[in-house]
């Protein structure tokens, strides 16, 4: 790779991984993050924002050398996954069916971000602009210049926007998005159980939206409850004791005693940028696409964007940046659209808007459960393999 000057805007999971992988390949990185990062503590309560990382995402984090930096007491591997429609047959996946130790891993977003930043801080070729934002941007095929909110100027050959769903860079570039709000909100509830660490994640589809269980390290877990926005608002207004009662009465049965530790809710919006690059600037992760989180694929798609761009920069360094970015868009846009559309199909069918869609989903689940080859294929796809 050439030793290019690269601006990365946004130091979340996608931006921090991009910055680290490129820095390790010798690029000179300017990392602009508008928040001050607070390092999490190993004994602090679990944060609500957790993600399921696929085997492929784990590989990328290993490649960046950060996977082993994650404290063991903040990481949970799951070997089994079950999904079913309320009252119907269960579709069960087991990592042993494809000869792997785990189907995926659940960790807090803030811990993944923290180990990425820890490694970034030891790179001599990374310059940090923390608590800063891009105010103006001059973009051309030959390069890009930005002015920060303190009037500091940075020039680079490439700018990578990883500043999340409401990307300010996307706005400065005048890249339009196609977007709509799902008629569902999502409630995240962290619980402590009286059972040992679980190795299973599951999701029940209901007319009002899915209900999911994600195991966390030790005797912790995350419940994900999708419902109409008014219902989620109501659930969020309850005390922890009242919320526990609602979970016992309305959520799928949990086979252990538990206490509610923390809860919060999120609106859900689908967004897709109409283009992924302009001149010498490119969008990655949530800045380019957000999807319904029912299959936990958001950050995994973002990591695939990272892998694709880093490989293109490494393997085609003789090409002009705009040509390379065009190839990135051609690879990632259709793949992200396919995943968004698949999630929308599951969302629409679970909302029971069309009986035919619900039947289709049931049919797919039944077929997948009874066809060994298809099931393994689905498992490999979900794991990013
Ligand atoms: C309820 C819920 C559950 C989810 N569960 C899963 C899951 O199980 N698995 C999964 O794969 N995905 C999941 N996702 C999706 C996943 O969280 C996101 O796809 C992922 O966090 C996106 O990472 P990102 O780095 O692209 O964006 P972000 O995480 O939003 O990071 C953006 C970064 O840019 C910074 N920033 C923002 N604006 C500026 C600016 N103007 N200037 C400088 N910096 C800026 C922010 O401070 C932040 O650090 C879930 C999403 C939701 C809402």
Coordinates of C-alpha atoms and ligand atoms in Angstrom, one line a residue:
X1 CA 0.0 0.0 0.0
X2 CA 1.1 3.6 -0.6
X3 CA 1.5 5.7 2.5
X4 CA -1.6 7.8 1.8
X5 CA -3.1 10.4 4.0
X6 CA -6.6 9.1 5.0
X7 CA -9.2 10.9 7.0
X8 CA -11.6 8.7 8.9
X9 CA -14.6 10.5 10.4
X10 CA -16.3 8.6 13.2
X11 CA -14.5 6.3 15.7
X12 CA -17.3 3.9 16.3
X13 CA -16.9 0.2 15.6
X14 CA -16.7 0.6 11.9
X15 CA -14.5 3.7 11.9
X16 CA -12.1 2.5 14.5
X17 CA -11.7 -0.9 12.8
X18 CA -11.1 0.8 9.4
X19 CA -8.6 3.2 10.9
X20 CA -6.7 0.4 12.7
X21 CA -6.5 -1.9 9.7
X22 CA -5.3 0.9 7.4
X23 CA -2.8 2.2 10.0
X24 CA -1.4 -1.3 10.3
X25 CA -0.8 -1.3 6.5
X26 CA 1.1 1.9 6.8
X27 CA -1.5 4.5 5.8
X28 CA -1.3 7.8 7.7
X29 CA -4.6 8.2 9.5
X30 CA -6.5 11.3 10.7
X31 CA -9.2 10.0 13.0
X32 CA -12.0 12.6 13.8
X33 CA -14.5 11.7 16.5
X34 CA -16.9 14.1 18.0
X35 CA -17.3 12.4 21.4
X36 CA -14.8 12.0 24.2
X37 CA -14.5 8.3 24.7
X38 CA -14.8 6.9 28.2
X39 CA -13.0 3.6 28.8
X40 CA -15.3 0.9 30.2
X41 CA -14.4 -0.9 33.4
X42 CA -14.3 -4.7 33.6
X43 CA -16.5 -4.9 36.7
X44 CA -19.1 -2.3 35.5
X45 CA -22.7 -3.4 34.8
X46 CA -23.4 -4.5 31.2
X47 CA -24.2 -1.8 28.8
X48 CA -27.5 -2.0 26.9
X49 CA -25.9 -1.7 23.4
X50 CA -24.6 -5.2 22.7
X51 CA -24.1 -6.9 19.3
X52 CA -23.9 -10.4 18.0
X53 CA -20.6 -10.7 16.1
X54 CA -20.4 -13.3 13.3
X55 CA -17.5 -15.6 12.8
X56 CA -16.4 -13.4 9.9
X57 CA -16.4 -10.3 12.1
X58 CA -14.4 -12.2 14.8
X59 CA -11.8 -13.0 12.1
X60 CA -11.5 -9.4 11.1
X61 CA -11.1 -8.3 14.8
X62 CA -8.4 -11.1 15.1
X63 CA -6.7 -9.8 12.0
X64 CA -6.6 -6.4 13.6
X65 CA -5.1 -8.0 16.7
X66 CA -7.8 -6.9 19.2
X67 CA -10.0 -10.0 19.7
X68 CA -7.7 -11.3 22.5
X69 CA -7.8 -7.9 24.2
X70 CA -11.5 -8.4 25.1
X71 CA -11.9 -9.3 28.7
X72 CA -13.2 -12.9 28.9
X73 CA -15.9 -11.7 31.4
X74 CA -17.4 -9.4 28.8
X75 CA -17.7 -11.9 25.9
X76 CA -20.2 -14.8 25.4
X77 CA -20.0 -17.4 22.6
X78 CA -23.2 -19.1 21.6
X79 CA -23.4 -22.5 20.0
X80 CA -27.1 -22.7 19.4
X81 CA -29.7 -20.5 17.7
X82 CA -33.5 -21.2 17.7
X83 CA -36.1 -19.2 15.9
X84 CA -39.8 -19.9 15.5
X85 CA -43.2 -18.3 15.0
X86 CA -45.4 -18.3 18.1
X87 CA -47.1 -21.6 18.3
X88 CA -45.1 -23.2 15.4
X89 CA -42.2 -25.6 14.9
X90 CA -38.8 -24.4 16.0
X91 CA -35.9 -24.0 13.5
X92 CA -32.7 -25.0 15.4
X93 CA -29.2 -24.3 14.4
X94 CA -26.2 -25.8 16.1
X95 CA -22.5 -24.9 15.4
X96 CA -21.5 -28.6 15.6
X97 CA -23.6 -29.2 12.4
X98 CA -21.0 -27.2 10.5
X99 CA -18.1 -28.3 12.6
X100 CA -17.5 -25.0 14.4
X101 CA -17.1 -24.1 18.0
X102 CA -19.6 -21.2 18.0
X103 CA -22.2 -19.6 15.7
X104 CA -21.4 -16.2 17.0
X105 CA -20.3 -14.0 19.9
X106 CA -22.1 -11.4 21.9
X107 CA -20.2 -8.4 23.4
X108 CA -20.9 -4.8 24.3
X109 CA -20.3 -2.3 21.5
X110 CA -18.4 -0.1 23.9
X111 CA -15.9 -2.9 24.7
X112 CA -15.2 -3.6 21.0
X113 CA -14.7 0.1 20.5
X114 CA -12.5 0.4 23.5
X115 CA -10.0 -2.4 22.4
X116 CA -9.9 -0.9 18.9
X117 CA -9.0 2.5 20.4
X118 CA -6.5 1.0 22.8
X119 CA -4.6 -0.4 19.7
X120 CA -5.1 2.7 17.7
X121 CA -3.4 4.8 20.5
X122 CA -0.3 2.7 20.1
X123 CA 0.0 3.5 16.3
X124 CA 2.5 6.3 15.6
X125 CA 0.8 7.0 12.2
X126 CA -2.6 7.8 13.7
X127 CA -3.4 11.4 14.6
X128 CA -6.5 11.9 16.8
X129 CA -9.0 14.8 16.7
X130 CA -11.3 14.0 19.6
X131 CA -14.3 16.1 20.4
X132 CA -14.0 17.5 16.9
X133 CA -16.3 17.7 13.9
X134 CA -15.9 18.5 10.2
X135 CA -17.4 21.9 9.4
X136 CA -16.6 22.2 5.7
X137 CA -15.4 19.8 3.1
X138 CA -13.8 20.4 -0.4
X139 CA -14.0 17.2 -2.4
X140 CA -12.5 16.5 -5.8
X141 CA -11.3 13.4 -7.6
X142 CA -7.7 14.3 -6.8
X143 CA -8.2 14.6 -3.0
X144 CA -10.1 16.2 -0.2
X145 CA -9.7 19.0 2.3
X146 CA -11.7 19.5 5.5
X147 CA -11.9 22.3 8.0
X148 CA -12.7 21.2 11.5
X149 CA -14.9 23.2 14.0
X150 CA -11.6 24.8 15.4
X151 CA -10.7 25.9 11.8
X152 CA -7.9 23.3 11.6
X153 CA -7.4 22.2 8.0
X154 CA -6.6 18.6 7.0
X155 CA -5.7 17.5 3.5
X156 CA -5.9 13.9 2.3
X157 CA -6.2 11.6 -0.7
X158 CA -9.2 9.8 0.8
X159 CA -12.0 10.5 3.3
X160 CA -13.8 7.6 4.9
X161 CA -17.1 8.6 6.5
X162 CA -18.1 6.2 9.4
X163 CA -20.0 8.8 11.4
X164 CA -23.1 6.7 11.8
X165 CA -26.8 6.7 10.8
X166 CA -27.2 10.5 10.8
X167 CA -23.8 11.0 9.0
X168 CA -22.9 14.7 8.8
X169 CA -20.4 13.9 6.1
X170 CA -23.1 12.3 4.0
X171 CA -25.0 15.6 4.4
X172 CA -22.0 17.7 3.4
X173 CA -21.5 15.5 0.3
X174 CA -25.2 16.0 -0.6
X175 CA -25.7 12.2 -0.9
X176 CA -29.4 11.5 -0.6
X177 CA -30.8 8.5 1.3
X178 CA -33.9 6.3 0.9
X179 CA -35.4 6.0 4.4
X180 CA -38.4 5.0 6.3
X181 CA -39.3 4.3 9.9
X182 CA -40.3 0.8 10.9
X183 CA -43.6 0.8 12.7
X184 CA -41.8 -0.9 15.6
X185 CA -39.6 0.3 18.3
X186 CA -37.1 -1.9 20.1
X187 CA -36.8 -2.3 23.9
X188 CA -33.4 -3.6 25.3
X189 CA -33.5 -5.1 28.7
X190 CA -30.5 -6.4 30.6
X191 CA -31.2 -9.1 33.1
X192 CA -29.3 -11.1 35.7
X193 CA -30.4 -14.7 36.0
X194 CA -30.0 -17.4 38.7
X195 CA -28.7 -19.8 35.9
X196 CA -25.2 -20.4 34.6
X197 CA -24.0 -18.7 31.4
X198 CA -26.3 -19.7 28.5
X199 CA -25.0 -20.9 25.1
X200 CA -28.2 -20.3 23.2
X201 CA -29.8 -17.3 21.5
X202 CA -33.4 -17.4 20.3
X203 CA -36.1 -15.3 18.7
X204 CA -39.8 -15.8 18.7
X205 CA -41.8 -14.1 15.9
X206 CA -45.1 -12.5 16.9
X207 CA -47.7 -10.4 15.2
X208 CA -46.6 -7.4 17.3
X209 CA -42.9 -8.0 16.5
X210 CA -40.1 -10.5 17.5
X211 CA -39.0 -11.2 21.1
X212 CA -35.3 -12.3 21.4
X213 CA -32.9 -13.6 24.0
X214 CA -29.2 -12.9 23.8
X215 CA -26.9 -14.5 26.3
X216 CA -24.2 -12.3 27.9
X217 CA -21.2 -13.5 29.8
X218 CA -21.7 -15.2 33.1
X219 CA -25.3 -15.1 34.4
X220 CA -26.3 -12.0 32.3
X221 CA -28.5 -11.7 29.3
X222 CA -30.1 -9.2 27.0
X223 CA -33.8 -9.4 26.1
X224 CA -34.9 -7.6 22.9
X225 CA -38.6 -6.8 22.7
X226 CA -39.9 -5.3 19.4
X227 CA -43.4 -3.8 19.6
X228 CA -45.6 -0.8 18.5
X229 CA -44.0 2.5 19.6
X230 CA -46.8 3.2 22.1
X231 CA -46.3 -0.1 23.8
X232 CA -42.5 0.3 24.0
X233 CA -43.1 3.8 25.5
X234 CA -45.4 2.3 28.1
X235 CA -42.9 -0.5 28.9
X236 CA -40.1 2.0 29.2
X237 CA -42.1 4.0 31.7
X238 CA -42.4 1.0 34.1
X239 CA -40.3 0.5 37.2
X240 CA -37.9 -2.5 37.2
X241 CA -40.3 -4.5 39.3
X242 CA -43.3 -3.7 37.0
X243 CA -41.2 -4.4 33.9
X244 CA -40.2 -7.8 35.3
X245 CA -43.9 -8.6 35.9
X246 CA -44.7 -7.6 32.3
X247 CA -41.9 -9.8 31.0
X248 CA -43.2 -12.8 33.0
X249 CA -46.8 -12.2 31.7
X250 CA -46.1 -11.3 28.1
X251 CA -42.6 -12.3 27.0
X252 CA -41.8 -15.9 25.9
X253 CA -41.2 -18.0 29.0
X254 CA -37.7 -17.7 30.5
X255 CA -36.6 -20.9 32.2
X256 CA -34.9 -19.3 35.2
X257 CA -35.5 -16.6 37.8
X258 CA -34.2 -13.2 36.9
X259 CA -34.0 -9.5 37.9
X260 CA -34.1 -6.5 35.6
X261 CA -30.8 -4.5 35.7
X262 CA -31.3 -1.9 33.0
X263 CA -33.6 -1.0 30.1
X264 CA -33.9 1.5 27.2
X265 CA -35.6 1.8 23.9
X266 CA -34.7 2.7 20.3
X267 CA -36.7 3.7 17.3
X268 CA -35.9 1.7 14.2
X269 CA -35.2 3.3 10.8
X270 CA -34.2 1.8 7.5
X271 CA -31.8 3.9 5.5
X272 CA -29.8 3.4 2.4
X273 CA -27.5 6.0 0.8
X274 CA -28.3 6.4 -2.9
X275 CA -24.6 6.3 -3.6
X276 CA -21.7 5.2 -1.5
X277 CA -19.0 7.5 -2.8
X278 CA -18.4 10.9 -4.4
X279 CA -15.0 12.1 -5.6
X280 CA -12.5 11.0 -2.9
X281 CA -15.1 10.4 -0.1
X282 CA -16.8 7.1 0.7
X283 CA -19.4 6.0 3.2
X284 CA -19.1 2.8 5.4
X285 CA -21.3 1.2 8.0
X286 CA -24.4 2.9 9.3
X287 CA -23.4 6.0 7.4
X288 CA -24.3 4.0 4.2
X289 CA -27.0 1.7 5.5
X290 CA -29.1 0.9 8.6
X291 CA -31.3 -2.2 8.8
X292 CA -33.8 -3.8 11.1
X293 CA -31.7 -5.4 13.9
X294 CA -33.9 -8.5 14.1
X295 CA -31.1 -10.7 12.7
X296 CA -28.3 -8.7 14.4
X297 CA -26.5 -8.0 11.1
X298 CA -25.9 -4.2 11.2
X299 CA -22.4 -4.1 12.5
X300 CA -21.5 -7.3 10.6
X301 CA -22.5 -5.6 7.3
X302 CA -20.4 -2.6 8.4
X303 CA -17.4 -4.8 9.0
X304 CA -17.8 -6.4 5.5
X305 CA -17.7 -2.8 4.1
X306 CA -14.4 -2.3 6.0
X307 CA -12.9 -5.6 4.7
X308 CA -13.9 -4.8 1.1
X309 CA -12.5 -1.3 1.1
X310 CA -9.3 -2.3 2.9
X311 CA -8.7 -5.1 0.4
X312 CA -9.3 -2.8 -2.5
X313 CA -6.9 -0.2 -1.2
X314 CA -4.3 -2.9 -0.6
X315 CA -4.7 -4.8 -3.8
X316 CA -5.4 -2.1 -6.3
X317 CA -3.3 0.8 -5.0
X318 CA -2.3 1.7 -8.6
X319 CA -5.9 2.8 -9.4
X320 CA -7.1 6.3 -8.9
X321 CA -9.2 6.6 -5.7
X322 CA -12.5 7.4 -7.4
X323 CA -12.2 4.2 -9.6
X324 CA -11.4 2.2 -6.5
X325 CA -14.4 3.6 -4.7
X326 CA -16.6 2.8 -7.6
X327 CA -15.5 -0.8 -7.3
X328 CA -16.3 -0.7 -3.5
X329 CA -19.8 0.6 -4.2
X330 CA -20.4 -2.1 -6.9
X331 CA -19.4 -4.8 -4.5
X332 CA -21.1 -3.6 -1.3
X333 CA -24.3 -1.8 -2.4
X334 CA -26.1 -4.9 -3.8
X335 CA -25.0 -7.1 -0.9
X336 CA -26.3 -4.6 1.7
X337 CA -29.5 -4.1 -0.2
X338 CA -30.1 -7.9 -0.3
X339 CA -29.7 -8.1 3.5
X340 CA -31.9 -5.1 4.0
X341 CA -34.6 -6.6 1.8
X342 CA -34.4 -10.0 3.5
X343 CA -34.8 -8.3 6.9
X344 CA -37.8 -6.3 5.6
X345 CA -39.4 -9.5 4.4
X346 CA -39.1 -11.0 7.9
X347 CA -40.3 -7.7 9.5
X348 CA -43.3 -7.4 7.2
X349 CA -44.3 -11.1 7.6
X350 CA -44.0 -10.8 11.4
X351 CA -46.3 -7.8 11.3
X352 CA -48.8 -10.0 9.6
X353 CA -49.5 -7.4 7.0
X354 CA -49.9 -10.1 4.4
X355 CA -51.0 -13.7 5.1
X356 CA -49.1 -14.9 2.1
X357 CA -45.8 -13.4 3.5
X358 CA -46.4 -15.1 6.8
X359 CA -46.9 -18.4 5.1
X360 CA -43.8 -17.8 3.0
X361 CA -41.7 -17.2 6.2
X362 CA -43.2 -20.3 7.8
X363 CA -42.5 -22.3 4.7
X364 CA -38.9 -21.0 4.6
X365 CA -38.4 -21.9 8.3
X366 CA -40.0 -25.4 7.7
X367 CA -37.9 -26.0 4.6
X368 CA -34.7 -24.9 6.3
X369 CA -35.4 -27.1 9.4
X370 CA -35.9 -30.1 7.2
X371 CA -33.2 -29.6 4.6
X372 CA -29.7 -30.3 5.9
X373 CA -28.0 -28.6 3.0
X374 CA -30.1 -25.5 3.0
X375 CA -29.8 -25.2 6.8
X376 CA -26.0 -25.3 6.6
X377 CA -26.1 -22.7 3.8
X378 CA -28.3 -20.4 5.9
X379 CA -26.0 -20.8 8.9
X380 CA -22.9 -20.0 6.8
X381 CA -24.6 -16.9 5.3
X382 CA -25.6 -15.6 8.7
X383 CA -22.1 -16.2 10.0
X384 CA -20.7 -14.2 7.1
X385 CA -18.7 -17.3 5.9
Ligands
LIG1 C1 -31.3 -1.7 19.0 C2 -30.2 -2.1 18.1 C3 -29.7 -3.4 18.2 C4 -28.6 -3.8 17.4 N1 -28.1 -5.0 17.5 C5 -27.1 -5.4 16.6 C6 -26.6 -6.7 16.6 O1 -26.9 -7.6 17.5 N2 -25.6 -7.1 15.7 C7 -25.2 -6.2 14.8 O2 -24.3 -6.5 13.9 N3 -25.7 -4.9 14.7 C8 -26.6 -4.5 15.6 N4 -27.1 -3.2 15.5 C9 -26.6 -2.3 14.6 C10 -25.2 -1.8 15.0 O3 -25.3 -1.3 16.3 C11 -24.8 -0.7 14.1 O4 -24.8 -1.2 12.7 C12 -23.3 -0.3 14.4 O5 -23.2 0.2 15.7 C13 -22.9 0.8 13.4 O6 -21.5 1.1 13.6 P1 -20.9 2.4 13.0 O7 -19.5 2.5 13.5 O8 -21.2 2.4 11.5 O9 -21.8 3.6 13.5 P2 -21.9 4.2 15.0 O10 -21.8 3.1 16.0 O11 -23.1 5.0 15.1 O12 -20.6 5.1 15.2 C14 -20.5 6.3 14.7 C15 -19.4 7.1 15.3 O13 -19.2 8.4 14.7 C16 -19.2 9.4 15.7 N5 -19.8 10.6 15.1 C17 -21.1 10.8 14.8 N6 -21.2 12.0 14.2 C18 -20.0 12.5 14.1 C19 -19.5 13.7 13.5 N7 -20.3 14.6 13.0 N8 -18.2 13.9 13.5 C20 -17.3 13.0 14.1 N9 -17.7 11.8 14.7 C21 -19.1 11.6 14.6 C22 -20.1 8.8 16.9 O14 -19.8 9.4 18.1 C23 -19.6 7.3 16.8 O15 -18.5 7.1 17.6 C24 -28.2 -2.8 16.4 C25 -28.7 -1.6 16.3 C26 -29.8 -1.2 17.1 C27 -30.4 0.2 17.0

